[in-house]
XYZ file of C-alpha atoms in Angstrom:
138
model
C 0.000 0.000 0.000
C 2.649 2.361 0.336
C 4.213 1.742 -3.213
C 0.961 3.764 -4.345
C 2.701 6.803 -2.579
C 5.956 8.641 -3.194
C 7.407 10.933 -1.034
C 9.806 13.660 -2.713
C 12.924 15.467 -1.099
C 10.975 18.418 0.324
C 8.502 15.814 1.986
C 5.955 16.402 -0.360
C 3.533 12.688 -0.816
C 2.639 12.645 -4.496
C 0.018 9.996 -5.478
C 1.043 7.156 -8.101
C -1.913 7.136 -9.738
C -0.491 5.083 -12.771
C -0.095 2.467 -10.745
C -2.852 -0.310 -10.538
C -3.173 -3.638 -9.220
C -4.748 -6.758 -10.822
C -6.264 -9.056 -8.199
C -6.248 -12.067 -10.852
C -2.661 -11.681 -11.623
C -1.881 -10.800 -8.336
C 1.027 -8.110 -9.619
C 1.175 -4.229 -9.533
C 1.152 -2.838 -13.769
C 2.136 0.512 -14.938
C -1.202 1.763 -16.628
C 0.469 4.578 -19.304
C 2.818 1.850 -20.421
C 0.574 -0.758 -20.414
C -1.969 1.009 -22.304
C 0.521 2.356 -24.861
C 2.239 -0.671 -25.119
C 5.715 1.234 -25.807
C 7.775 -0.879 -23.752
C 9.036 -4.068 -22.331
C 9.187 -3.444 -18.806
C 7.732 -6.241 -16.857
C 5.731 -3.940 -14.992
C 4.680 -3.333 -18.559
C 3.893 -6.628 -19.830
C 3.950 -9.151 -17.008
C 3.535 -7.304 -14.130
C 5.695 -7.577 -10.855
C 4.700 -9.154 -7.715
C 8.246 -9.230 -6.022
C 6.542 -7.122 -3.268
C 10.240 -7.226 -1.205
C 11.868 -5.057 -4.289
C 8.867 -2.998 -5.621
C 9.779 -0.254 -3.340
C 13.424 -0.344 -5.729
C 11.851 -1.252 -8.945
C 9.309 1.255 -9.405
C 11.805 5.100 -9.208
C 13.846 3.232 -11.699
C 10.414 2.805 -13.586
C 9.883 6.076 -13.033
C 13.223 7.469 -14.145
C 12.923 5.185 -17.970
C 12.240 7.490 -21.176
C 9.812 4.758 -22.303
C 7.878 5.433 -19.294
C 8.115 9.176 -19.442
C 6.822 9.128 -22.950
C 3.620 6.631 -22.216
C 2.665 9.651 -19.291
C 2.882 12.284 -21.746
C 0.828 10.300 -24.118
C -2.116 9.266 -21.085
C -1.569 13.384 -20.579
C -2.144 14.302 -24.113
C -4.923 11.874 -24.861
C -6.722 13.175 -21.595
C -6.480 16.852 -22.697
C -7.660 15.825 -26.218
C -10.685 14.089 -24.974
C -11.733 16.800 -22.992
C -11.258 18.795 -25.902
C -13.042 16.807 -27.543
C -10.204 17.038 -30.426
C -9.255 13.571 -31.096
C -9.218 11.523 -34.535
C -12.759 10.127 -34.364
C -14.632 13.585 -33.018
C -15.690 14.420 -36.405
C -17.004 10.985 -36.709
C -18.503 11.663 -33.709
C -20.433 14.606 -34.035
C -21.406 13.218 -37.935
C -23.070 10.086 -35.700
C -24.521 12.343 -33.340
C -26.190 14.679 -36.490
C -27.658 11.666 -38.192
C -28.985 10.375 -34.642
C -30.809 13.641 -34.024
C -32.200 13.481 -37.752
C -33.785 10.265 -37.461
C -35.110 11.503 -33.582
C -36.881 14.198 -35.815
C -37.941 12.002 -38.218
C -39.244 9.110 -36.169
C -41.347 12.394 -34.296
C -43.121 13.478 -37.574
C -44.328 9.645 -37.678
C -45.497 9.756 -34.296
C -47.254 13.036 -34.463
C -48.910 11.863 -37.666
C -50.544 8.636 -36.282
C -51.471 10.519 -33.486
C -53.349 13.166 -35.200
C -54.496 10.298 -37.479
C -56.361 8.248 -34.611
C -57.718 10.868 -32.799
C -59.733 11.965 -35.437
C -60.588 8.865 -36.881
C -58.857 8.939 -39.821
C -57.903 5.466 -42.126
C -54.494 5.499 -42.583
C -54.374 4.257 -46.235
C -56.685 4.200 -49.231
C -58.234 1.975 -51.975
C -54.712 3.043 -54.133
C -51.845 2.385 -52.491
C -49.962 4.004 -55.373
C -48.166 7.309 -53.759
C -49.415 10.813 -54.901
C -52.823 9.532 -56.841
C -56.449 10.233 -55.172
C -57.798 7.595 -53.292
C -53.961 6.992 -51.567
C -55.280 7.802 -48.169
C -54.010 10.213 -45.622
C -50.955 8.793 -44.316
C-alpha cells in the first residue's frame, strides 16, 4: 500500500496514480505503459509481484524514457478528450447529427398517427400508389 505513494525530497507525498493492481494476476502494472504498449518493462507486460523489491523497482520505472513518454501520451490523450479534439470527433459529431435526424424524423411519424387516430382517420386508401387520389391520408 505504500508503493501507491511517493514521497519527494521536500517531503511532499505525491500519489502514483499510474499504478494499478490486478487481483487475478496478483502483480502491480504501470497503466500509461501498459496502455501504450511502448515498452518491455515487466511492470509493462507481465507485471511484478516481487513485493520485497517494488519499493526499488518502481523510481527506476519512473526514471525510464519509455515510461516518461507513455505519461505524456495518457496526458495528451486526456487533454484531447476533454477537448473533444481527437481523430474520431468528427465521426462523432457526424453520428450524433444523423442520430438527431432520425429523432426528428421518427417524431413526424409519431405526431402523424397521433393526429391520425384521434380523429378517426384510415391510414391508407383503396390506391396504395403514392401521390394519386384515393392513396389515403398517411
Amino acid at each position: 500500500e505504500n508503493n501507491y505513494y511517493k514521497r519527494l525530497s521536500n517531503s511532499e507525498i505525491v500519489n502514483r496514480w499510474w499504478l494499478v493492481y490486478s487481483k487475478c494476476k496478483d502483480a502491480v502494472f504501470c497503466f500509461p505503459c501498459k496502455t501504450f504498449n511502448s515498452c518491455n518493462f515487466k511492470i509493462a507486460t507481465m507485471g511484478i509481484n516481487d513485493w520485497k523489491n517494488l519499493s526499488h523497482i518502481l523510481p527506476q520505472h519512473e526514471k525510464a524514457q519509455d515510461h516518461i513518454e507513455s505519461m505524456n501520451k495518457l496526458c495528451e490523450l486526456s487533454v484531447r478528450l476533454k477537448n473533444q479534439t481527437t481523430l474520431d470527433a468528427q465521426n462523432q459529431r457526424l453520428l450524433e447529427s444523423e442520430k438527431q435526424h432520425w429523432h426528428r424524423v421518427l417524431e413526424c411519424l409519431l405526431s402523424i398517427v397521433e393526429y391520425l387516430s384521434t380523429n378517426n382517420l384510415a391510414f391508407r386508401g383503396s390506391i396504395e400508389k403514392l401521390f394519386q387520389p384515393k392513396n389515403g391520408n398517411f
